PDB file of C-alpha atoms in Angstrom:
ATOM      1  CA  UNK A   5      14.645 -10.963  34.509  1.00  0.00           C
ATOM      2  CA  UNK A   6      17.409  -8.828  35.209  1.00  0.00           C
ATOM      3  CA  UNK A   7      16.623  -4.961  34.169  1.00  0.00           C
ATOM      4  CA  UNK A   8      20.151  -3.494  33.152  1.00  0.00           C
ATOM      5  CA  UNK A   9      21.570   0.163  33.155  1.00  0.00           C
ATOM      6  CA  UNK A  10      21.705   0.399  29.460  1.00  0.00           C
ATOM      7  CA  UNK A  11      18.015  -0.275  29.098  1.00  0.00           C
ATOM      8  CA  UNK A  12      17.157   2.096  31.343  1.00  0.00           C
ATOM      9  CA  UNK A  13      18.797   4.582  29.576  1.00  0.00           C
ATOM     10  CA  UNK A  14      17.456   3.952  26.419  1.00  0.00           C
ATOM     11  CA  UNK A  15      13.994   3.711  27.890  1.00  0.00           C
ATOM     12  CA  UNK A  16      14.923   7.396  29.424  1.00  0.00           C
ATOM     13  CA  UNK A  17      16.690   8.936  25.764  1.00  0.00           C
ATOM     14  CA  UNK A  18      13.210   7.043  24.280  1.00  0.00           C
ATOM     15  CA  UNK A  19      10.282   8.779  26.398  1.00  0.00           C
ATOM     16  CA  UNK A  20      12.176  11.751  29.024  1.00  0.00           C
ATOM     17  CA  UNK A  21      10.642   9.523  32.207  1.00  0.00           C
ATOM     18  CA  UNK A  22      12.664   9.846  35.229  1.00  0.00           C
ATOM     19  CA  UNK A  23      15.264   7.033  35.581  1.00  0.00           C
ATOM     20  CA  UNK A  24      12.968   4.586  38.356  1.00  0.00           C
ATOM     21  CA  UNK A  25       9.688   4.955  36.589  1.00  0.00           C
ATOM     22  CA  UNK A  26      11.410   3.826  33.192  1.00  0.00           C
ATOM     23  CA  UNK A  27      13.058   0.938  35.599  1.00  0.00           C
ATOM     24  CA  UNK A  28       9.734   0.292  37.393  1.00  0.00           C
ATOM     25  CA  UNK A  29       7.849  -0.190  33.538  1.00  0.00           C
ATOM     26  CA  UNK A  30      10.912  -2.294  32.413  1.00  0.00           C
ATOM     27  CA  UNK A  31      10.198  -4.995  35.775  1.00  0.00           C
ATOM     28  CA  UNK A  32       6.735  -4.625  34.638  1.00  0.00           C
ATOM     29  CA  UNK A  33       7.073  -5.280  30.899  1.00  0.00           C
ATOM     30  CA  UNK A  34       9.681  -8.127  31.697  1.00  0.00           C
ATOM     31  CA  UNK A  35      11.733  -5.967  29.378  1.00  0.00           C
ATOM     32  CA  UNK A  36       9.793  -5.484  26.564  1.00  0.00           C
ATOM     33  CA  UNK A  37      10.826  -1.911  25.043  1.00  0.00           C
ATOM     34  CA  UNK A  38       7.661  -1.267  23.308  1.00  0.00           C
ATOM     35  CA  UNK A  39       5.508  -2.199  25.779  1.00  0.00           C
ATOM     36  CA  UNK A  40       7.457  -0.643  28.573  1.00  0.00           C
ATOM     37  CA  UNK A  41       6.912   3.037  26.435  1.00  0.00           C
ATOM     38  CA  UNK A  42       3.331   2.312  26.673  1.00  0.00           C
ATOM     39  CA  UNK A  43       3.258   1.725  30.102  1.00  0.00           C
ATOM     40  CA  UNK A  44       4.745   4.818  30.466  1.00  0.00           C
ATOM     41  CA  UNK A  45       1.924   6.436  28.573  1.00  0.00           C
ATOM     42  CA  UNK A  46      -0.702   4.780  29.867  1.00  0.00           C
ATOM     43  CA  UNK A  47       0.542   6.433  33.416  1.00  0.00           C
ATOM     44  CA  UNK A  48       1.488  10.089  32.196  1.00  0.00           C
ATOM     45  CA  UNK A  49       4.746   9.653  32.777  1.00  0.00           C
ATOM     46  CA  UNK A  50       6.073   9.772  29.074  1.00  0.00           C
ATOM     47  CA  UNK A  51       5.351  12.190  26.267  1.00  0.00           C
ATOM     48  CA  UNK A  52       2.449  11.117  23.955  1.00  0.00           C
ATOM     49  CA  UNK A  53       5.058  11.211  20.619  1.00  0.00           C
ATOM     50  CA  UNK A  54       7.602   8.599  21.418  1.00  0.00           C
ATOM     51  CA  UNK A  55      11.480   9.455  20.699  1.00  0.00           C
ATOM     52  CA  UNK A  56      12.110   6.786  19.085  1.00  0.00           C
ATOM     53  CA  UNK A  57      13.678   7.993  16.409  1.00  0.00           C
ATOM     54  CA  UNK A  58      17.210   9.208  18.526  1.00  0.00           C
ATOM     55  CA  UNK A  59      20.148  10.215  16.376  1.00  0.00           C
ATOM     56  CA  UNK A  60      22.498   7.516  16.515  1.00  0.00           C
ATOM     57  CA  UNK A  61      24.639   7.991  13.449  1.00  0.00           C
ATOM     58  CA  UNK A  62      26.427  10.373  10.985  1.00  0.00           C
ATOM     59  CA  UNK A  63      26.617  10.700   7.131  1.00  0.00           C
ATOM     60  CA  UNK A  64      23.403  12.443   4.832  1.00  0.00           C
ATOM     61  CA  UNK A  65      20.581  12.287   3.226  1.00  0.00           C
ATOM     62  CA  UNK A  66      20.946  13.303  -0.721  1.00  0.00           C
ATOM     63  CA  UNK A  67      17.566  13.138  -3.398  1.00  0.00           C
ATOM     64  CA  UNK A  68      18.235  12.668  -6.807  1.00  0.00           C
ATOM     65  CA  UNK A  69      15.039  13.663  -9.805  1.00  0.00           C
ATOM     66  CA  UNK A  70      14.723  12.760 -13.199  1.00  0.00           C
ATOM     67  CA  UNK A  71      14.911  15.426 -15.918  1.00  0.00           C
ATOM     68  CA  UNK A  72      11.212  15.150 -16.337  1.00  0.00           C
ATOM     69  CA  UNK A  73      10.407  15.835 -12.529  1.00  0.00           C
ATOM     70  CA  UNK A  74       8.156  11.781 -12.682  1.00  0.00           C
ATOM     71  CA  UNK A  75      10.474  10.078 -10.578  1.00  0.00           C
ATOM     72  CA  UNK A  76      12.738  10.836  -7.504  1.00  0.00           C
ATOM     73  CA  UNK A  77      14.607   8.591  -5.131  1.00  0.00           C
ATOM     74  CA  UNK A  78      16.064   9.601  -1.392  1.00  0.00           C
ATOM     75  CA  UNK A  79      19.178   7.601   0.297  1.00  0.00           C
ATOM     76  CA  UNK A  80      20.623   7.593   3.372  1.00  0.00           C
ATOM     77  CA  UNK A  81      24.901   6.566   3.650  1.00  0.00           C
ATOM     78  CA  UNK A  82      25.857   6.472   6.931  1.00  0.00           C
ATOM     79  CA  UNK A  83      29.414   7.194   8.382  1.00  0.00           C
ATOM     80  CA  UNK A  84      31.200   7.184  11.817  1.00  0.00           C
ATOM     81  CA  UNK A  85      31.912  10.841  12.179  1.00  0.00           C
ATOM     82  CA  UNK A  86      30.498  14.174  11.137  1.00  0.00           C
ATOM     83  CA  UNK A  87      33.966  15.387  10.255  1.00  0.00           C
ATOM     84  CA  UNK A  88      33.908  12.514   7.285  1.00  0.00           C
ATOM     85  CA  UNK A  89      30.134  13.159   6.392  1.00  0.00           C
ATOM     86  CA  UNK A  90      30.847  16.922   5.983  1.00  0.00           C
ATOM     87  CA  UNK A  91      33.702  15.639   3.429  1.00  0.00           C
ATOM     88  CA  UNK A  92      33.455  16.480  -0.040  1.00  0.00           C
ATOM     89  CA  UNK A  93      34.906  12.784  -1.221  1.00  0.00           C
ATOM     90  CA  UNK A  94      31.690  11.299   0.823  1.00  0.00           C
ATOM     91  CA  UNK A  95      29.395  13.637  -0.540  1.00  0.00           C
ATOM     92  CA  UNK A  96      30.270  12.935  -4.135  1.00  0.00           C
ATOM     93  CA  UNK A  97      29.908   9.179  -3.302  1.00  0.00           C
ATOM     94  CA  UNK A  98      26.323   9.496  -1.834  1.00  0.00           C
ATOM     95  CA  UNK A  99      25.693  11.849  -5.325  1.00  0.00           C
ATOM     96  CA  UNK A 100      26.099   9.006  -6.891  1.00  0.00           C
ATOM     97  CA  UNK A 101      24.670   6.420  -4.551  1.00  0.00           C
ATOM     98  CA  UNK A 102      21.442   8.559  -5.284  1.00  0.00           C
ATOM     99  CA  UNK A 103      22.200   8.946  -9.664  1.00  0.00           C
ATOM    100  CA  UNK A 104      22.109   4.868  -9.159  1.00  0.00           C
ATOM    101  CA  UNK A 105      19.166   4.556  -6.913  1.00  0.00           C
ATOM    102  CA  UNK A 106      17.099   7.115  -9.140  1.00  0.00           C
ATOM    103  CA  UNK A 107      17.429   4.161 -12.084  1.00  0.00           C
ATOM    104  CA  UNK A 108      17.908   0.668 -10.128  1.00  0.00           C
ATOM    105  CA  UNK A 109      14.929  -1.911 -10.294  1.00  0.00           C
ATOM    106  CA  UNK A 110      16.562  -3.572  -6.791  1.00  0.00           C
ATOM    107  CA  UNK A 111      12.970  -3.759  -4.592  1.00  0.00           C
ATOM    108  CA  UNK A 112      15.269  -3.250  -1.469  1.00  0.00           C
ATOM    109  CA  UNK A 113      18.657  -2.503  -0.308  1.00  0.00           C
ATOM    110  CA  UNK A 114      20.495  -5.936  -0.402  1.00  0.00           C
ATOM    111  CA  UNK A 115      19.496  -6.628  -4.099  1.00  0.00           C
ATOM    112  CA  UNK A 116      20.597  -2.846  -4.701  1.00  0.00           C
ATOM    113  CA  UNK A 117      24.040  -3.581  -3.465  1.00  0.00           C
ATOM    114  CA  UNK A 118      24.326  -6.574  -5.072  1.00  0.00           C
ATOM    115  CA  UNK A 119      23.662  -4.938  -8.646  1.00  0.00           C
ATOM    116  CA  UNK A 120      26.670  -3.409 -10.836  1.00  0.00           C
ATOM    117  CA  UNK A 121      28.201  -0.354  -9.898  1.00  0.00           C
ATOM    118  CA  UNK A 122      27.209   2.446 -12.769  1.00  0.00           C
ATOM    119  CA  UNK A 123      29.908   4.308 -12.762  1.00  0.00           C
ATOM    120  CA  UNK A 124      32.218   0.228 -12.621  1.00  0.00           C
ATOM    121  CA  UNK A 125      30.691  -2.236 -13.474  1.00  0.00           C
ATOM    122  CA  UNK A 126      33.581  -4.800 -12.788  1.00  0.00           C
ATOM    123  CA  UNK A 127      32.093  -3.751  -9.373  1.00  0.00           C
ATOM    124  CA  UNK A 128      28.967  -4.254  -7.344  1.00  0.00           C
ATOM    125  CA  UNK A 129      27.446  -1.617  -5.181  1.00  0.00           C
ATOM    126  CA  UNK A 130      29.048  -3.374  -2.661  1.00  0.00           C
ATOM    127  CA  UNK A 131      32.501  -3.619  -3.841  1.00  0.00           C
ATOM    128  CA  UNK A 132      32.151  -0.277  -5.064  1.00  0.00           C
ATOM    129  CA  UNK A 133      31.612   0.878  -1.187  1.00  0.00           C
ATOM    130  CA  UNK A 134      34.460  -1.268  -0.013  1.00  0.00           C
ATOM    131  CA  UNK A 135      36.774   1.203  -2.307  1.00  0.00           C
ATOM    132  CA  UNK A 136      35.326   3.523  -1.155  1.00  0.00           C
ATOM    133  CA  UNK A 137      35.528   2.963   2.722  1.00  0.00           C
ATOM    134  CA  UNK A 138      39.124   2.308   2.094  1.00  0.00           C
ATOM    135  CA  UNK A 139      39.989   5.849   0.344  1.00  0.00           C
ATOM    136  CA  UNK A 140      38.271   7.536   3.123  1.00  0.00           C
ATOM    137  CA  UNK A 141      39.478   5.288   5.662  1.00  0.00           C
ATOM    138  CA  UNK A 142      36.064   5.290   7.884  1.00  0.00           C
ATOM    139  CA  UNK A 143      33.049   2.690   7.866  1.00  0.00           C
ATOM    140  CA  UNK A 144      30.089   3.468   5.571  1.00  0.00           C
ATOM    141  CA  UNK A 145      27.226   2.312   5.048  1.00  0.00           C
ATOM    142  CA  UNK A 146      24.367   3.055   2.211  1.00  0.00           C
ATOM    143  CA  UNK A 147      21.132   2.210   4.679  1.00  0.00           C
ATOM    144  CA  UNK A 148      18.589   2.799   2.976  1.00  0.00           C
ATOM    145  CA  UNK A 149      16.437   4.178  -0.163  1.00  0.00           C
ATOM    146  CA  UNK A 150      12.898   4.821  -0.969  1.00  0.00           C
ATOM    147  CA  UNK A 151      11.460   6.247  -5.087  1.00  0.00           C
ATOM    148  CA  UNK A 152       8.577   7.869  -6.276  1.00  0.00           C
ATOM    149  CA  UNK A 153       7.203   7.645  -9.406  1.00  0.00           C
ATOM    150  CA  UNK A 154       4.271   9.734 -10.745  1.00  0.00           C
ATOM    151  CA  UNK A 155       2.585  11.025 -13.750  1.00  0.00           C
ATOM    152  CA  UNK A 156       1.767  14.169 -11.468  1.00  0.00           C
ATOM    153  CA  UNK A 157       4.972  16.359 -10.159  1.00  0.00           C
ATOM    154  CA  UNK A 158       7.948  15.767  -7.663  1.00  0.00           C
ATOM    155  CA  UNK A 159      10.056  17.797  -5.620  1.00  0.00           C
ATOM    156  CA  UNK A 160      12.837  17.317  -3.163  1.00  0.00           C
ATOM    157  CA  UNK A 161      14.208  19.247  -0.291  1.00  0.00           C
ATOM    158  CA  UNK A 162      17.421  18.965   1.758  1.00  0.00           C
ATOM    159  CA  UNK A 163      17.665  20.441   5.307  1.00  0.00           C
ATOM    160  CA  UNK A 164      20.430  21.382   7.338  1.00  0.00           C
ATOM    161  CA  UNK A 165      23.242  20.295   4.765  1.00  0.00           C
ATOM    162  CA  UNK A 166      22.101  16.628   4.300  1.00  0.00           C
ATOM    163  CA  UNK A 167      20.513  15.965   7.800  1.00  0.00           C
ATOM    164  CA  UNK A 168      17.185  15.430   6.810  1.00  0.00           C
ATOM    165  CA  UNK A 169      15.745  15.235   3.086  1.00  0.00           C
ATOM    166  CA  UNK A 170      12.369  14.873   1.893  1.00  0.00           C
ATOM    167  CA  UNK A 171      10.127  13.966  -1.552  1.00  0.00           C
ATOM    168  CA  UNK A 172       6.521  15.658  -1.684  1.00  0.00           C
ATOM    169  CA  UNK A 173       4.620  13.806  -5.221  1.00  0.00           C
ATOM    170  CA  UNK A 174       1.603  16.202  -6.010  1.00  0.00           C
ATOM    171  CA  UNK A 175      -1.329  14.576  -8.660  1.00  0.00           C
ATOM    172  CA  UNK A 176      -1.520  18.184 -10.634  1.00  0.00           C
ATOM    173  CA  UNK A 177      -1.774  19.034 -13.982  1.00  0.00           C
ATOM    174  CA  UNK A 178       0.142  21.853 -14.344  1.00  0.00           C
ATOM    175  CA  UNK A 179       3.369  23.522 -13.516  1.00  0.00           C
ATOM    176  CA  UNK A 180       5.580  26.472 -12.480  1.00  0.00           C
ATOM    177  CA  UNK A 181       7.051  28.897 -10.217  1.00  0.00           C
ATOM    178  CA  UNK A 182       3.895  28.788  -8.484  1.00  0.00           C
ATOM    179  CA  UNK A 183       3.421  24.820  -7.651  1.00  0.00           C
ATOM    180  CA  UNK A 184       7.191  24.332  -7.185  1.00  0.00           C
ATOM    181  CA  UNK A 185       7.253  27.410  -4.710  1.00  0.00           C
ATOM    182  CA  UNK A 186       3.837  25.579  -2.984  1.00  0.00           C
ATOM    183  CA  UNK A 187       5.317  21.939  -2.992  1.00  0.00           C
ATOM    184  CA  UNK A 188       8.622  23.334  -1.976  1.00  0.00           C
ATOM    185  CA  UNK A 189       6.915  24.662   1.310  1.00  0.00           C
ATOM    186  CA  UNK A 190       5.435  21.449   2.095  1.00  0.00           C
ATOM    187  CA  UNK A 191       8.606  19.958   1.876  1.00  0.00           C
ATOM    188  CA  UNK A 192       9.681  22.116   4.244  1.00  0.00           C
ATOM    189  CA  UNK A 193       6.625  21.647   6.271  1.00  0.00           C
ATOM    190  CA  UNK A 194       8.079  17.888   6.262  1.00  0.00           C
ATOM    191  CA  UNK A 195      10.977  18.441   7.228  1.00  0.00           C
ATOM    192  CA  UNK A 196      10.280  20.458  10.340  1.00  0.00           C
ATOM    193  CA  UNK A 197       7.046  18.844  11.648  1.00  0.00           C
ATOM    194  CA  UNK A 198       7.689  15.084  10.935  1.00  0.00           C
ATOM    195  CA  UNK A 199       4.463  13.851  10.086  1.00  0.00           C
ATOM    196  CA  UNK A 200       3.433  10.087  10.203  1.00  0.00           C
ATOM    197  CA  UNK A 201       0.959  10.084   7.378  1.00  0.00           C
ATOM    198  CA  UNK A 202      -0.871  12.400   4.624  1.00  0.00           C
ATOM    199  CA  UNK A 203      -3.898  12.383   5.611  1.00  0.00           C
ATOM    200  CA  UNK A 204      -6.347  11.025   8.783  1.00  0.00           C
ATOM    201  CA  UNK A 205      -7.928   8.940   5.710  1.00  0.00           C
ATOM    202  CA  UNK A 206      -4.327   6.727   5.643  1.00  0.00           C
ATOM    203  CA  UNK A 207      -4.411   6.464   9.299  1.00  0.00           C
ATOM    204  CA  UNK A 208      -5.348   2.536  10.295  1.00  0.00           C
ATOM    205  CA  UNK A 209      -7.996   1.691  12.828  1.00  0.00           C
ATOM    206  CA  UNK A 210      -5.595  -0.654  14.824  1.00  0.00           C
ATOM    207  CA  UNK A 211      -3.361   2.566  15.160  1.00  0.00           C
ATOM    208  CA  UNK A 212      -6.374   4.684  16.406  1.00  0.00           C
ATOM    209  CA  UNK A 213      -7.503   1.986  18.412  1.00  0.00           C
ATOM    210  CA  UNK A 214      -4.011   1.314  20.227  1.00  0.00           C
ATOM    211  CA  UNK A 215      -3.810   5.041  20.791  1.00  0.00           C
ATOM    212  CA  UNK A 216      -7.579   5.149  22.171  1.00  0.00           C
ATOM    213  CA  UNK A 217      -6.776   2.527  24.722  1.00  0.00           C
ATOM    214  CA  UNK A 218      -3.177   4.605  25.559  1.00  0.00           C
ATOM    215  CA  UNK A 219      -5.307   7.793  26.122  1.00  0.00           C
ATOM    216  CA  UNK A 220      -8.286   6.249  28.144  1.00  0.00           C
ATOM    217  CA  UNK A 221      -5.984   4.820  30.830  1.00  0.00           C
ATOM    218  CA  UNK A 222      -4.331   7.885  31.165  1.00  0.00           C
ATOM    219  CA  UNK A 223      -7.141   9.748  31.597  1.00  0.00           C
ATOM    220  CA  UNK A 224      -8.297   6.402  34.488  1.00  0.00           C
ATOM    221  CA  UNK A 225      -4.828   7.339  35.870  1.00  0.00           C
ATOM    222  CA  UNK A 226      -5.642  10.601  36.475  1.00  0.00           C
ATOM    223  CA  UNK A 227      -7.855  11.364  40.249  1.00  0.00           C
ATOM    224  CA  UNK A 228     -10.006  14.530  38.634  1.00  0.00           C
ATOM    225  CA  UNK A 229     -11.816  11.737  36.587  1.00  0.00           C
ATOM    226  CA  UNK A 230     -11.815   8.921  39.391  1.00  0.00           C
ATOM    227  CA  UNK A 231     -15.826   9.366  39.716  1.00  0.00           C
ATOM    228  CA  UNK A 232     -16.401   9.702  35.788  1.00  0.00           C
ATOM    229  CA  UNK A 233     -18.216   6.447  34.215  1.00  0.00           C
ATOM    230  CA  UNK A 234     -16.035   4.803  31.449  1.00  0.00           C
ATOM    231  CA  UNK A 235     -18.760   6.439  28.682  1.00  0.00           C
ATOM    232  CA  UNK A 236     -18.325   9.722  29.622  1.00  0.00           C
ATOM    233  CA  UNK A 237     -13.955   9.305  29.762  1.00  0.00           C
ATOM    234  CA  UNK A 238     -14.317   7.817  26.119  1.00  0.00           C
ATOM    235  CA  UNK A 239     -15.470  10.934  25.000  1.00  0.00           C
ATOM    236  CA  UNK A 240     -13.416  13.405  26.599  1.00  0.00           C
ATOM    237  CA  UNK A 241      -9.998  11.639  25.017  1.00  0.00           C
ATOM    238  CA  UNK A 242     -11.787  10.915  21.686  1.00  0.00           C
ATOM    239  CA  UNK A 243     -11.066  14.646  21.185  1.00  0.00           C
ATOM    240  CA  UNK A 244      -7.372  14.106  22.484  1.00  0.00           C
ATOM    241  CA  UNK A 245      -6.953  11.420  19.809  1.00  0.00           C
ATOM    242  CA  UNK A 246      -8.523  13.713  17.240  1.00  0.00           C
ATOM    243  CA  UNK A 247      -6.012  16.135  18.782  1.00  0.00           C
ATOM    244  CA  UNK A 248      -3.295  14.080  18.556  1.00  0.00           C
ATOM    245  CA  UNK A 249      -4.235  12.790  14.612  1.00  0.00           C
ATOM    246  CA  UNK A 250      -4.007  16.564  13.882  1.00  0.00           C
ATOM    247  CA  UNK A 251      -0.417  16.653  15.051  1.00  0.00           C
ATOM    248  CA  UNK A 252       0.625  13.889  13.001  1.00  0.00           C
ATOM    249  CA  UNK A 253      -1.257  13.790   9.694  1.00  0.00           C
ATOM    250  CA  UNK A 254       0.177  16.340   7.255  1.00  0.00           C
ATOM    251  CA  UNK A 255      -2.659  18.241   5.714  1.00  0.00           C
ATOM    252  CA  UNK A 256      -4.520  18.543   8.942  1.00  0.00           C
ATOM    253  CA  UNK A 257      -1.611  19.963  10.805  1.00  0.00           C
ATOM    254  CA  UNK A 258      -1.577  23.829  11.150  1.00  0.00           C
ATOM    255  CA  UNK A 259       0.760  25.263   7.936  1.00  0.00           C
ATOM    256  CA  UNK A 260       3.747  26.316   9.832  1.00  0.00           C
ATOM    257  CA  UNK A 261       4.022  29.643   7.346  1.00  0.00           C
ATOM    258  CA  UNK A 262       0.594  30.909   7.545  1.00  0.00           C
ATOM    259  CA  UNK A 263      -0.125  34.135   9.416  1.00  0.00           C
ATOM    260  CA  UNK A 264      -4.015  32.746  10.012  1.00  0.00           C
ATOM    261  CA  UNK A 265      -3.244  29.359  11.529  1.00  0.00           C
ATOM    262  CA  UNK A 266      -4.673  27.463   7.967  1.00  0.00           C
ATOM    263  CA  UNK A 267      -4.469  24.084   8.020  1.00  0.00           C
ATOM    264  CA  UNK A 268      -2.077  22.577   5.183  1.00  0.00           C
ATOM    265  CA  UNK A 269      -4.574  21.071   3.329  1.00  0.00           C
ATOM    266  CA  UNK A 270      -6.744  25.055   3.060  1.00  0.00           C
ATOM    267  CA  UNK A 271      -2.943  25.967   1.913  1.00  0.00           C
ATOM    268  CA  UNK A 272      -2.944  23.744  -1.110  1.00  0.00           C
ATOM    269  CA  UNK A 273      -6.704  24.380  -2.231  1.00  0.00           C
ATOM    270  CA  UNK A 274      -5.961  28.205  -2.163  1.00  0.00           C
ATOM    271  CA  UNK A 275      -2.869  27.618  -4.388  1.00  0.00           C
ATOM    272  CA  UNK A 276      -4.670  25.936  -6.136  1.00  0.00           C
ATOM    273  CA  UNK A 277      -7.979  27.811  -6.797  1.00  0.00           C
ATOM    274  CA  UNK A 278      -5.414  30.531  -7.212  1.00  0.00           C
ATOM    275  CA  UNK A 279      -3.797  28.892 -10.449  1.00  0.00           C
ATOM    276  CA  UNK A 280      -7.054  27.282 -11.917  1.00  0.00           C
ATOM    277  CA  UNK A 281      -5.662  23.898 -11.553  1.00  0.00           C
ATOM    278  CA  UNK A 282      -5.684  20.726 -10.181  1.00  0.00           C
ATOM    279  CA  UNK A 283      -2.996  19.716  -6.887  1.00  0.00           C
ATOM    280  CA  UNK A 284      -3.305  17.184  -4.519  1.00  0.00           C
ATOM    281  CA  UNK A 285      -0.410  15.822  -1.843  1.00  0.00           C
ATOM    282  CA  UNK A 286      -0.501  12.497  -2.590  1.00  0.00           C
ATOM    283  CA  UNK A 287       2.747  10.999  -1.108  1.00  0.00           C
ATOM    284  CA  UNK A 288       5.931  12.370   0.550  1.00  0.00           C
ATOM    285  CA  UNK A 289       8.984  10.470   1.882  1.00  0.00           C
ATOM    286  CA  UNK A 290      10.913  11.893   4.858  1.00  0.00           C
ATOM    287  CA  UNK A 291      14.689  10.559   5.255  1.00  0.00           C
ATOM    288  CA  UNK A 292      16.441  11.345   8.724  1.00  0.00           C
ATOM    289  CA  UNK A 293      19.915  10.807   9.036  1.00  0.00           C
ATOM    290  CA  UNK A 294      20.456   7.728  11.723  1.00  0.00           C
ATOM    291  CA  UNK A 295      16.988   7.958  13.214  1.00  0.00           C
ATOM    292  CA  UNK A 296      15.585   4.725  14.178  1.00  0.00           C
ATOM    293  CA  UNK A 297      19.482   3.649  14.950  1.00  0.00           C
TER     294      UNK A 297
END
């Protein structure tokens, strides 16, 4: 099949290969995106973390919490220009976007637009977005929400005015300067280091196992290990996955604020020995504006 320009370009924005070894893995992968990246991989020629998720799209990310701190929702509303998204008219409209999300029982984003608008309910969601798209006179969208509910604690964190925002749920049982301060920083520690999962414990053997097989025929691909026996290579990039599971598992990732490189997890134990209570990360949702688009 043909292999056009625009491919080859997002294959390049996706991994940072040069532009005829992203063209060479697109003739190889008959296409195939996904499989082209790994072929990259698998010859050193892209990073390990894909870039998948390029930033494609304006608008923000806004949280909303319940008095009680047991249940928080994040949404992302998409618009065509930062000018608009900066807007206070658009803000106020994703406010409330988020006040309805926080209370909706919709299990995903086409039932929540088909529900009544809260603050119209002559409206639905959707209708209520059409208005709104015409008073501001640029196309929206509301793409996407996710809620938490606990009987621990919740907090929320917005970066960079609305350009990423993020929900850390702790199982604790108490509260305070102190744990809001501590959960606020892990936000943050979301925010800026984009991990994939908690914990190693949530991490899925078919993901370790397709990232195994990425880093052994890299390490084939190299000529230093052209004489090494397949045992011996197995090994040496076992402790590149480990590596890599580190980098993308939040309480195993160094805390970016510590002065004596602890981990996350040591972090939350100290707080917490530190208090006399209980607090464990158990969840956290990370909201980018347009990545993935």
């Amino acid at each position: 099949m043909a292999i056009t320009a625009a491919q080859v370009k997002e294959l390049r924005e996706m991994t940072g290969a040069g532009m005829m070894d992203c063209k060479k893995a697109l003739a190889a992968t008959e296409g195939n995106m996904e499989a082209a990246v790994d072929f990259l991989r698998e010859k050193g020629l892209a990073t390990a973390q894909k870039k998948a998720s390029r930033i494609a799209a304006e608008g923000i990310v806004a949280t909303a919490l319940s008095e009680d701190g047991k249940k928080a929702v994040a949404v992302e509303v998409n618009a065509e220009t930062d000018f608009v998204a900066k807007n206070e008219k658009f803000r106020n409209y994703v406010a409330d976007v988020a006040a309805q999300a926080l209370n909706t029982t919709a299990a995903d984003i086409d039932a929540f637009m088909a529900e009544p608008w809260a603050l119209d309910t002559t409206k639905t969601v959707k209708e209520a977005l059409a208005a709104q798209i015409a008073v501001i006179g640029e196309n929206m969208n509301i793409r996407r929400f996710a809620k938490i509910s606990t009987d621990g604690h919740i907090v929320s964190y917005i970066h960079a005015g609305g350009k990423i925002g993020v929900l850390v749920e702790a199982d604790t049982d108490a509260s305070g300067e102190a744990i809001d301060e501590c959960m606020k920083n892990i936000a943050m520690q979301v925010a800026a280091m984009n991990p994939k999962y908690v914990s190693t414990d949530e991490v899925s053997e078919e993901y370790k196992a397709h990232e195994l097989e990425i880093l052994v025929a890299q390490a084939k691909n190299d000529p230093k290990n052209a004489n090494k026996p397949d045992n011996i290579i197995e090994k040496m990039v076992q402790g590149r996955l480990n590596k890599e599971l580190k980098e993308v598992c939040l309480l195993e990732q160094e805390y970016v604020k510590a002065e004596n490189k602890e981990s996350v997890a040591q972090y939350v134990a100290n707080v917490a020995k530190a208090n006399g209570c209980k607090l464990a990360i158990k969840k956290f949702v990370r909201f980018e504006t347009g990545e993935g688009l």
